[in-house]
Amino acid sequence: MINKWSKLLPILLAVILVLAGCGSKDKQGAANSAGSGDTKPDKEVTLTFWHHYSTASPEEKTLKEVLIPKFEEENPGIKVKPVAFTWEDLHKKLQISGSAGELPDVARLDIIWVPEFQKSGLLQQLDAFEDFAEVSGGLLEGPLSTAKVGDHYYGLPLNTNTKVLFWNKEMLTQSGVEQAPETTEQFFEALGKIKSKYEKSWGFGEPALQGWNILPWIWSNGGDVLSPDFTTADGYLNSPATVDIITKLKTAFAAGQISGFKPGDVAVTEGHASGSYAMMAEGPWAVAQFQSQFPDFDVEMASFPKGSTGSIQVLGGEDIGIFSKDKQEESWKFVKFMVSEAAQVEMGKIGQIPVNLASMENADVKAIDYYPPFLEQLKTAKARPPVSAWPQIDGVINDAMSKIFMTDADVKTELDAAASAINALLKD
């Protein structure tokens, strides 16, 4: 017996040692999979994120100091390198980089750029990700639609906005206008009264003449830029309704009642606070600017003046899209994070109207007292035409309006020429 056990003992000890070793490995593996965050990932990936949050703005500060650190903490092994551009420079940079093959992994996009970059084959299709439906289902439907081209989605909404009428109560009251004009007819009447009272000021400040600025007037007056199927501008941009409202705006400009878009003009938002412009149409970012730069200015807001078809402002906002072909999973994680409730609340607290449904119920977001006028205006806000040629069309509109307002050019003649130029772009 003793001889038998003496022969078996070394074998049993060997088995016990093997089992003990396996057990310790299993425990260590479980500890690693549970993840304390201290273990180093197999590889580290850096995502480049191009955006046009204004440099040194509350938005960029929140992005760099709150959101990106939180994302990197939650996703060990993924770093995010943000690169800031101006709105115009970002658009040009993406166009140039697309040709050179030097694109970012992820970018914040104006909603009007999505069809253009989708047509160029630069944006990745996001509804190909398995959890796309779950993620997109938690976002506002209207802003989400701006990222859809054809039957697929090439982005997710990042924030939304529109413009409302800001009015200087003291200037209007002193001019004999007791409240913000509710209709375009009341608006033009108010311009004349304000000019009579404030000879060196203007009734309305308009910073530019692009679609973002002109379309609300056209839409509210029953006009449009393109047909409902987006195939022609003829009969729409040069329609009687469009000619009518542009003529009225030109007349007001000639009378010194509207200004702000010429080189050297007083900046509109600053000018509104300082008494240069009695009224302006701007977004929620203007309120944040007033609060930081003009804390003593009493901000008054109202709906955009109604025309024959109502008070129709332009739907604004940004989408977030993926350009990367080799870091798609990591990029998708970052996109999902940026539209998550936590990230949207942080941006919502500093003036970016959220698109995440849950974040809109957050106490900190609901406590922002200047959101209601914009949320009301969003109910009738309209998106610019989702065509890939829109940036070029926007340029045609700007050129036509500049000629109409700053020369003695005939309104109908210029709109006819612009409609022809736009139709040529639609055929390309």
Tab-separated table of C-alpha atoms in Angstrom:
chain	number	residue	atom	x	y	z
A	1	MET	CA	0.000	0.000	0.000
A	2	ILE	CA	2.713	2.418	0.986
A	3	ASN	CA	4.563	1.755	-2.243
A	4	LYS	CA	1.345	2.325	-4.210
A	5	TRP	CA	0.626	5.739	-2.611
A	6	SER	CA	4.246	6.781	-2.874
A	7	LYS	CA	4.009	6.302	-6.627
A	8	LEU	CA	0.668	8.208	-6.886
A	9	LEU	CA	1.666	11.123	-4.634
A	10	PRO	CA	3.872	12.976	-7.159
A	11	ILE	CA	1.093	12.709	-9.779
A	12	LEU	CA	-1.570	14.092	-7.382
A	13	LEU	CA	0.670	17.006	-6.396
A	14	ALA	CA	1.257	17.865	-10.026
A	15	VAL	CA	-2.489	17.902	-10.735
A	16	ILE	CA	-3.134	20.110	-7.680
A	17	LEU	CA	-0.490	22.606	-8.775
A	18	VAL	CA	-1.914	22.789	-12.310
A	19	LEU	CA	-5.440	23.354	-10.988
A	20	ALA	CA	-4.228	26.010	-8.573
A	21	GLY	CA	-2.422	27.772	-11.394
A	22	CYS	CA	-5.532	27.716	-13.597
A	23	GLY	CA	-7.604	29.076	-10.747
A	24	SER	CA	-5.273	31.988	-10.146
A	25	LYS	CA	-5.261	32.797	-13.859
A	26	ASP	CA	-9.049	32.689	-13.986
A	27	LYS	CA	-9.264	35.061	-11.011
A	28	GLN	CA	-6.763	37.420	-12.592
A	29	GLY	CA	-8.602	37.295	-15.876
A	30	ALA	CA	-11.875	38.086	-14.133
A	31	ALA	CA	-10.226	41.015	-12.378
A	32	ASN	CA	-8.915	42.350	-15.658
A	33	SER	CA	-12.272	41.970	-17.405
A	34	ALA	CA	-14.029	43.680	-14.524
A	35	GLY	CA	-11.611	46.526	-15.120
A	36	SER	CA	-10.519	48.932	-12.456
A	37	GLY	CA	-9.396	51.327	-15.197
A	38	ASP	CA	-5.760	50.894	-14.156
A	39	THR	CA	-4.894	48.222	-16.712
A	40	LYS	CA	-3.346	49.463	-19.913
A	41	PRO	CA	-5.358	48.621	-23.070
A	42	ASP	CA	-3.789	46.550	-25.820
A	43	LYS	CA	-3.649	49.594	-28.099
A	44	GLU	CA	-4.297	53.316	-27.910
A	45	VAL	CA	-6.257	55.102	-30.607
A	46	THR	CA	-6.364	58.866	-31.141
A	47	LEU	CA	-9.423	60.360	-32.815
A	48	THR	CA	-9.231	63.760	-34.464
A	49	PHE	CA	-12.387	65.827	-33.977
A	50	TRP	CA	-12.790	68.906	-36.164
A	51	HIS	CA	-15.372	71.426	-34.990
A	52	HIS	CA	-16.407	75.064	-35.260
A	53	TYR	CA	-17.178	75.901	-31.657
A	54	SER	CA	-15.880	79.444	-31.282
A	55	THR	CA	-12.404	79.555	-29.793
A	56	ALA	CA	-12.446	80.354	-26.048
A	57	SER	CA	-16.241	80.115	-26.029
A	58	PRO	CA	-18.168	78.338	-23.248
A	59	GLU	CA	-18.878	75.553	-25.761
A	60	GLU	CA	-15.210	74.928	-26.571
A	61	LYS	CA	-14.281	75.190	-22.903
A	62	THR	CA	-16.893	72.574	-21.979
A	63	LEU	CA	-15.779	70.320	-24.841
A	64	LYS	CA	-12.115	70.413	-23.836
A	65	GLU	CA	-12.403	70.534	-20.053
A	66	VAL	CA	-15.504	68.428	-19.359
A	67	LEU	CA	-16.698	66.247	-22.232
A	68	ILE	CA	-13.482	64.924	-23.743
A	69	PRO	CA	-11.925	64.059	-20.346
A	70	LYS	CA	-15.144	62.259	-19.369
A	71	PHE	CA	-15.208	60.304	-22.637
A	72	GLU	CA	-11.550	59.309	-22.318
A	73	GLU	CA	-12.115	58.191	-18.733
A	74	GLU	CA	-15.050	56.021	-19.797
A	75	ASN	CA	-13.191	54.655	-22.829
A	76	PRO	CA	-9.610	53.708	-21.865
A	77	GLY	CA	-7.390	53.506	-24.906
A	78	ILE	CA	-9.235	56.170	-26.915
A	79	LYS	CA	-7.925	59.722	-26.961
A	80	VAL	CA	-9.651	62.643	-28.682
A	81	LYS	CA	-7.752	65.512	-30.279
A	82	PRO	CA	-10.080	68.485	-30.891
A	83	VAL	CA	-9.202	70.968	-33.638
A	84	ALA	CA	-11.126	74.256	-33.866
A	85	PHE	CA	-11.936	76.163	-37.055
A	86	THR	CA	-14.251	78.997	-37.958
A	87	TRP	CA	-17.488	77.901	-39.642
A	88	GLU	CA	-16.304	78.965	-43.079
A	89	ASP	CA	-12.779	77.584	-42.672
A	90	LEU	CA	-14.062	74.210	-41.494
A	91	HIS	CA	-16.236	73.854	-44.569
A	92	LYS	CA	-13.333	74.709	-46.879
A	93	LYS	CA	-10.917	72.501	-44.950
A	94	LEU	CA	-13.216	69.497	-45.257
A	95	GLN	CA	-13.613	70.098	-48.986
A	96	ILE	CA	-9.870	70.375	-49.546
A	97	SER	CA	-8.978	67.524	-47.202
A	98	GLY	CA	-11.548	65.308	-48.877
A	99	SER	CA	-9.625	65.630	-52.138
A	100	ALA	CA	-6.279	65.151	-50.415
A	101	GLY	CA	-7.398	62.210	-48.271
A	102	GLU	CA	-6.483	63.926	-45.003
A	103	LEU	CA	-9.835	63.972	-43.253
A	104	PRO	CA	-10.622	63.950	-39.531
A	105	ASP	CA	-12.124	60.893	-37.890
A	106	VAL	CA	-15.184	62.795	-36.661
A	107	ALA	CA	-16.458	66.302	-37.374
A	108	ARG	CA	-19.149	68.704	-36.244
A	109	LEU	CA	-21.067	69.666	-39.375
A	110	ASP	CA	-23.511	72.388	-40.204
A	111	ILE	CA	-26.707	70.551	-41.112
A	112	ILE	CA	-26.568	71.960	-44.647
A	113	TRP	CA	-23.210	70.252	-45.327
A	114	VAL	CA	-24.414	66.678	-44.838
A	115	PRO	CA	-25.851	66.148	-48.371
A	116	GLU	CA	-22.715	67.653	-49.925
A	117	PHE	CA	-20.229	65.406	-48.129
A	118	GLN	CA	-22.474	62.371	-48.500
A	119	LYS	CA	-22.574	62.898	-52.247
A	120	SER	CA	-18.764	63.140	-52.244
A	121	GLY	CA	-18.598	59.723	-50.581
A	122	LEU	CA	-16.783	61.098	-47.531
A	123	LEU	CA	-19.321	60.450	-44.772
A	124	GLN	CA	-19.827	56.995	-43.326
A	125	GLN	CA	-23.314	55.468	-43.130
A	126	LEU	CA	-24.268	55.428	-39.446
A	127	ASP	CA	-27.407	53.306	-39.608
A	128	ALA	CA	-25.121	50.383	-40.448
A	129	PHE	CA	-24.171	50.186	-36.752
A	130	GLU	CA	-26.247	47.626	-34.840
A	131	ASP	CA	-27.366	49.978	-32.086
A	132	PHE	CA	-28.170	52.938	-34.364
A	133	ALA	CA	-31.935	52.568	-33.940
A	134	GLU	CA	-31.591	52.523	-30.159
A	135	VAL	CA	-29.376	55.618	-30.124
A	136	SER	CA	-31.344	57.630	-32.695
A	137	GLY	CA	-34.637	56.743	-31.012
A	138	GLY	CA	-33.663	58.940	-28.076
A	139	LEU	CA	-33.198	62.068	-30.224
A	140	LEU	CA	-35.568	64.757	-31.519
A	141	GLU	CA	-37.141	63.701	-34.797
A	142	GLY	CA	-36.848	67.056	-36.609
A	143	PRO	CA	-33.111	67.549	-36.071
A	144	LEU	CA	-32.519	63.839	-36.754
A	145	SER	CA	-34.073	64.238	-40.208
A	146	THR	CA	-31.322	66.681	-41.198
A	147	ALA	CA	-28.791	63.833	-41.138
A	148	LYS	CA	-30.772	61.643	-43.529
A	149	VAL	CA	-29.916	61.526	-47.218
A	150	GLY	CA	-32.048	59.214	-49.305
A	151	ASP	CA	-32.822	56.123	-47.240
A	152	HIS	CA	-29.849	56.288	-44.883
A	153	TYR	CA	-28.399	58.402	-42.093
A	154	TYR	CA	-24.921	59.891	-42.385
A	155	GLY	CA	-24.830	61.721	-39.076
A	156	LEU	CA	-26.660	62.356	-35.839
A	157	PRO	CA	-27.945	65.732	-34.631
A	158	LEU	CA	-25.629	67.383	-32.137
A	159	ASN	CA	-27.662	70.450	-31.259
A	160	THR	CA	-30.546	72.408	-32.701
A	161	ASN	CA	-31.522	76.050	-32.847
A	162	THR	CA	-33.490	78.707	-34.602
A	163	LYS	CA	-33.828	82.466	-34.362
A	164	VAL	CA	-36.361	84.712	-32.657
A	165	LEU	CA	-36.948	88.454	-32.722
A	166	PHE	CA	-34.940	90.413	-30.160
A	167	TRP	CA	-36.357	93.857	-29.461
A	168	ASN	CA	-35.145	96.796	-27.398
A	169	LYS	CA	-38.173	97.649	-25.293
A	170	GLU	CA	-37.004	101.145	-24.412
A	171	MET	CA	-36.253	102.108	-28.016
A	172	LEU	CA	-39.575	100.807	-29.285
A	173	THR	CA	-41.553	102.406	-26.461
A	174	GLN	CA	-39.867	105.757	-27.018
A	175	SER	CA	-40.765	105.413	-30.705
A	176	GLY	CA	-44.438	104.876	-29.905
A	177	VAL	CA	-44.366	101.092	-30.381
A	178	GLU	CA	-45.637	99.419	-27.226
A	179	GLN	CA	-44.790	95.810	-28.060
A	180	ALA	CA	-42.775	93.675	-30.439
A	181	PRO	CA	-44.321	93.644	-33.937
A	182	GLU	CA	-46.366	90.490	-34.435
A	183	THR	CA	-46.739	90.794	-38.215
A	184	THR	CA	-44.493	91.901	-41.062
A	185	GLU	CA	-46.856	94.820	-41.657
A	186	GLN	CA	-46.372	95.970	-38.053
A	187	PHE	CA	-42.631	95.369	-38.421
A	188	PHE	CA	-42.206	97.750	-41.363
A	189	GLU	CA	-44.413	100.347	-39.663
A	190	ALA	CA	-42.228	100.119	-36.553
A	191	LEU	CA	-39.057	100.643	-38.624
A	192	GLY	CA	-40.324	104.030	-39.803
A	193	LYS	CA	-41.272	105.146	-36.293
A	194	ILE	CA	-37.920	104.081	-34.855
A	195	LYS	CA	-36.003	105.979	-37.548
A	196	SER	CA	-38.019	109.123	-36.835
A	197	LYS	CA	-37.107	108.913	-33.144
A	198	TYR	CA	-33.520	107.639	-33.477
A	199	GLU	CA	-32.025	109.225	-36.570
A	200	LYS	CA	-28.561	107.701	-36.043
A	201	SER	CA	-29.823	104.195	-35.266
A	202	TRP	CA	-31.519	101.504	-37.295
A	203	GLY	CA	-34.738	99.678	-36.658
A	204	PHE	CA	-33.340	96.265	-37.589
A	205	GLY	CA	-29.856	94.778	-37.718
A	206	GLU	CA	-29.120	92.032	-40.241
A	207	PRO	CA	-25.554	90.640	-40.228
A	208	ALA	CA	-25.617	88.932	-43.647
A	209	LEU	CA	-27.681	88.286	-46.774
A	210	GLN	CA	-27.361	84.516	-47.125
A	211	GLY	CA	-30.170	81.979	-46.970
A	212	TRP	CA	-29.920	81.769	-43.174
A	213	ASN	CA	-30.853	85.455	-43.041
A	214	ILE	CA	-33.208	85.888	-46.003
A	215	LEU	CA	-35.200	82.645	-46.076
A	216	PRO	CA	-37.362	83.422	-42.984
A	217	TRP	CA	-38.676	86.555	-44.693
A	218	ILE	CA	-39.360	84.698	-47.931
A	219	TRP	CA	-41.004	81.676	-46.284
A	220	SER	CA	-43.170	83.757	-43.961
A	221	ASN	CA	-44.403	85.741	-46.964
A	222	GLY	CA	-45.442	82.610	-48.890
A	223	GLY	CA	-42.389	82.391	-51.155
A	224	ASP	CA	-39.608	79.833	-51.435
A	225	VAL	CA	-36.256	79.182	-53.058
A	226	LEU	CA	-36.893	75.769	-54.601
A	227	SER	CA	-39.883	73.716	-55.628
A	228	PRO	CA	-41.136	71.066	-53.155
A	229	ASP	CA	-39.224	68.366	-55.043
A	230	PHE	CA	-36.055	70.537	-55.083
A	231	THR	CA	-35.731	70.396	-58.871
A	232	THR	CA	-36.148	74.057	-59.838
A	233	ALA	CA	-35.893	77.605	-58.501
A	234	ASP	CA	-37.893	79.121	-61.348
A	235	GLY	CA	-41.318	80.210	-60.161
A	236	TYR	CA	-40.196	80.109	-56.528
A	237	LEU	CA	-37.162	82.323	-55.903
A	238	ASN	CA	-38.563	84.757	-58.480
A	239	SER	CA	-42.244	84.336	-57.531
A	240	PRO	CA	-44.472	87.375	-56.796
A	241	ALA	CA	-44.400	86.546	-53.069
A	242	THR	CA	-40.588	86.546	-52.993
A	243	VAL	CA	-40.306	89.689	-55.106
A	244	ASP	CA	-42.796	91.428	-52.800
A	245	ILE	CA	-40.951	90.834	-49.518
A	246	ILE	CA	-37.467	91.471	-50.949
A	247	THR	CA	-38.722	94.754	-52.416
A	248	LYS	CA	-40.064	95.827	-49.013
A	249	LEU	CA	-36.759	94.964	-47.332
A	250	LYS	CA	-34.807	96.867	-49.997
A	251	THR	CA	-37.024	99.920	-49.529
A	252	ALA	CA	-36.435	99.818	-45.765
A	253	PHE	CA	-32.679	99.521	-46.331
A	254	ALA	CA	-32.706	102.506	-48.710
A	255	ALA	CA	-34.546	104.522	-46.045
A	256	GLY	CA	-31.789	103.818	-43.508
A	257	GLN	CA	-34.005	101.539	-41.430
A	258	ILE	CA	-32.005	98.317	-41.879
A	259	SER	CA	-28.235	97.823	-41.686
A	260	GLY	CA	-25.554	95.496	-40.370
A	261	PHE	CA	-24.371	93.500	-43.379
A	262	LYS	CA	-22.093	96.054	-45.044
A	263	PRO	CA	-18.333	96.091	-44.331
A	264	GLY	CA	-17.665	98.455	-41.446
A	265	ASP	CA	-21.189	98.266	-39.997
A	266	VAL	CA	-21.633	97.964	-36.246
A	267	ALA	CA	-21.701	94.272	-35.239
A	268	VAL	CA	-25.361	93.394	-34.838
A	269	THR	CA	-25.470	91.665	-31.436
A	270	GLU	CA	-23.245	94.259	-29.790
A	271	GLY	CA	-25.155	96.982	-31.613
A	272	HIS	CA	-28.474	95.735	-30.318
A	273	ALA	CA	-27.266	95.946	-26.728
A	274	SER	CA	-25.757	99.407	-27.230
A	275	GLY	CA	-28.745	100.975	-29.005
A	276	SER	CA	-27.558	100.925	-32.623
A	277	TYR	CA	-30.222	98.410	-33.691
A	278	ALA	CA	-33.678	98.354	-32.103
A	279	MET	CA	-34.392	94.814	-33.328
A	280	MET	CA	-32.549	91.788	-34.655
A	281	ALA	CA	-33.213	88.096	-35.328
A	282	GLU	CA	-30.730	85.825	-33.581
A	283	GLY	CA	-30.305	82.499	-31.823
A	284	PRO	CA	-29.787	81.459	-28.191
A	285	TRP	CA	-26.059	82.154	-28.397
A	286	ALA	CA	-26.924	85.868	-28.427
A	287	VAL	CA	-28.420	85.586	-24.941
A	288	ALA	CA	-25.225	83.997	-23.656
A	289	GLN	CA	-23.260	86.846	-25.235
A	290	PHE	CA	-25.478	89.460	-23.612
A	291	GLN	CA	-25.102	87.796	-20.234
A	292	SER	CA	-21.313	87.749	-20.450
A	293	GLN	CA	-20.647	91.072	-22.189
A	294	PHE	CA	-23.709	93.207	-21.419
A	295	PRO	CA	-25.080	91.956	-18.083
A	296	ASP	CA	-27.131	95.136	-17.508
A	297	PHE	CA	-28.973	94.918	-20.829
A	298	ASP	CA	-32.603	93.811	-20.538
A	299	VAL	CA	-33.123	91.098	-23.134
A	300	GLU	CA	-36.572	90.974	-24.732
A	301	MET	CA	-37.592	88.234	-27.171
A	302	ALA	CA	-40.653	87.492	-29.289
A	303	SER	CA	-41.656	85.305	-32.211
A	304	PHE	CA	-40.468	86.315	-35.675
A	305	PRO	CA	-43.043	88.565	-37.410
A	306	LYS	CA	-45.843	86.657	-39.158
A	307	GLY	CA	-46.340	86.938	-42.878
A	308	SER	CA	-49.166	85.537	-44.982
A	309	THR	CA	-48.115	81.968	-44.174
A	310	GLY	CA	-47.128	82.460	-40.547
A	311	SER	CA	-43.970	82.975	-38.518
A	312	ILE	CA	-41.468	80.673	-40.219
A	313	GLN	CA	-37.880	80.824	-39.094
A	314	VAL	CA	-34.953	78.747	-40.316
A	315	LEU	CA	-34.021	75.499	-38.581
A	316	GLY	CA	-30.397	75.593	-37.574
A	317	GLY	CA	-28.042	73.364	-35.744
A	318	GLU	CA	-25.208	70.966	-36.240
A	319	ASP	CA	-24.854	67.267	-36.925
A	320	ILE	CA	-21.924	65.048	-36.030
A	321	GLY	CA	-20.558	62.669	-38.635
A	322	ILE	CA	-17.856	60.055	-39.119
A	323	PHE	CA	-15.266	60.387	-41.874
A	324	SER	CA	-12.874	57.696	-40.654
A	325	LYS	CA	-12.756	54.382	-42.507
A	326	ASP	CA	-10.314	52.597	-40.201
A	327	LYS	CA	-11.446	53.831	-36.759
A	328	GLN	CA	-15.171	53.445	-37.184
A	329	GLU	CA	-15.917	51.619	-33.927
A	330	GLU	CA	-13.981	54.142	-31.852
A	331	SER	CA	-15.524	57.030	-33.772
A	332	TRP	CA	-19.006	55.630	-33.246
A	333	LYS	CA	-18.367	55.461	-29.497
A	334	PHE	CA	-17.459	59.151	-29.503
A	335	VAL	CA	-20.495	60.105	-31.599
A	336	LYS	CA	-22.785	58.212	-29.228
A	337	PHE	CA	-21.189	59.908	-26.252
A	338	MET	CA	-21.674	63.391	-27.749
A	339	VAL	CA	-25.428	62.796	-28.206
A	340	SER	CA	-25.815	61.073	-24.825
A	341	GLU	CA	-27.907	62.581	-22.057
A	342	ALA	CA	-24.863	63.517	-19.957
A	343	ALA	CA	-23.024	65.323	-22.765
A	344	GLN	CA	-26.174	67.047	-24.000
A	345	VAL	CA	-26.971	68.344	-20.519
A	346	GLU	CA	-23.495	69.872	-20.200
A	347	MET	CA	-23.821	71.650	-23.532
A	348	GLY	CA	-27.451	72.537	-22.819
A	349	LYS	CA	-26.460	74.397	-19.682
A	350	ILE	CA	-24.365	76.834	-21.724
A	351	GLY	CA	-26.809	77.619	-24.514
A	352	GLN	CA	-26.736	74.688	-26.951
A	353	ILE	CA	-30.354	73.508	-27.267
A	354	PRO	CA	-30.228	69.720	-26.729
A	355	VAL	CA	-31.470	67.102	-29.171
A	356	ASN	CA	-31.444	64.281	-26.611
A	357	LEU	CA	-35.005	63.793	-25.348
A	358	ALA	CA	-33.995	62.762	-21.834
A	359	SER	CA	-31.669	65.742	-21.430
A	360	MET	CA	-34.503	68.164	-22.154
A	361	GLU	CA	-36.179	66.963	-18.953
A	362	ASN	CA	-33.067	67.603	-16.892
A	363	ALA	CA	-33.604	70.145	-14.113
A	364	ASP	CA	-30.525	72.185	-15.049
A	365	VAL	CA	-31.650	72.449	-18.664
A	366	LYS	CA	-35.262	73.267	-17.774
A	367	ALA	CA	-33.993	75.998	-15.451
A	368	ILE	CA	-32.655	78.008	-18.415
A	369	ASP	CA	-35.308	80.702	-18.627
A	370	TYR	CA	-34.528	81.920	-22.153
A	371	TYR	CA	-35.129	78.579	-23.896
A	372	PRO	CA	-38.976	78.764	-24.144
A	373	PRO	CA	-39.152	81.397	-26.955
A	374	PHE	CA	-36.779	79.320	-29.080
A	375	LEU	CA	-38.598	76.055	-28.368
A	376	GLU	CA	-41.847	77.740	-29.428
A	377	GLN	CA	-40.286	79.095	-32.633
A	378	LEU	CA	-38.847	75.652	-33.418
A	379	LYS	CA	-42.404	74.361	-33.860
A	380	THR	CA	-42.660	76.212	-37.188
A	381	ALA	CA	-38.962	76.379	-38.123
A	382	LYS	CA	-38.062	75.019	-41.540
A	383	ALA	CA	-34.865	73.359	-42.741
A	384	ARG	CA	-32.980	74.648	-45.748
A	385	PRO	CA	-33.286	72.450	-48.868
A	386	PRO	CA	-31.381	69.151	-48.373
A	387	VAL	CA	-29.521	69.282	-51.682
A	388	SER	CA	-25.801	68.720	-52.157
A	389	ALA	CA	-25.462	71.987	-54.091
A	390	TRP	CA	-26.868	74.095	-51.254
A	391	PRO	CA	-23.547	75.802	-50.334
A	392	GLN	CA	-23.235	76.997	-53.938
A	393	ILE	CA	-26.918	77.956	-54.058
A	394	ASP	CA	-26.420	79.927	-50.865
A	395	GLY	CA	-23.628	81.831	-52.595
A	396	VAL	CA	-25.912	82.683	-55.507
A	397	ILE	CA	-28.543	83.988	-53.076
A	398	ASN	CA	-25.972	86.103	-51.248
A	399	ASP	CA	-24.631	87.593	-54.493
A	400	ALA	CA	-28.126	88.375	-55.757
A	401	MET	CA	-29.202	90.002	-52.497
A	402	SER	CA	-26.005	92.041	-52.278
A	403	LYS	CA	-26.636	93.423	-55.750
A	404	ILE	CA	-30.308	94.076	-54.996
A	405	PHE	CA	-29.661	95.935	-51.740
A	406	MET	CA	-26.490	97.827	-52.610
A	407	THR	CA	-27.187	98.895	-56.184
A	408	ASP	CA	-30.196	100.159	-58.092
A	409	ALA	CA	-30.706	96.726	-59.664
A	410	ASP	CA	-34.285	95.632	-60.324
A	411	VAL	CA	-35.464	93.027	-57.833
A	412	LYS	CA	-37.336	90.790	-60.296
A	413	THR	CA	-34.527	90.883	-62.855
A	414	GLU	CA	-31.929	89.820	-60.297
A	415	LEU	CA	-34.117	87.054	-58.882
A	416	ASP	CA	-34.760	85.741	-62.404
A	417	ALA	CA	-31.008	85.577	-63.021
A	418	ALA	CA	-30.422	83.905	-59.658
A	419	ALA	CA	-33.111	81.299	-60.396
A	420	SER	CA	-31.402	80.431	-63.683
A	421	ALA	CA	-28.011	80.105	-61.990
A	422	ILE	CA	-29.462	77.868	-59.281
A	423	ASN	CA	-31.156	75.616	-61.846
A	424	ALA	CA	-27.786	75.106	-63.516
A	425	LEU	CA	-26.323	74.012	-60.158
A	426	LEU	CA	-29.186	71.571	-59.594
A	427	LYS	CA	-28.403	69.832	-62.882
A	428	ASP	CA	-24.725	69.236	-62.038
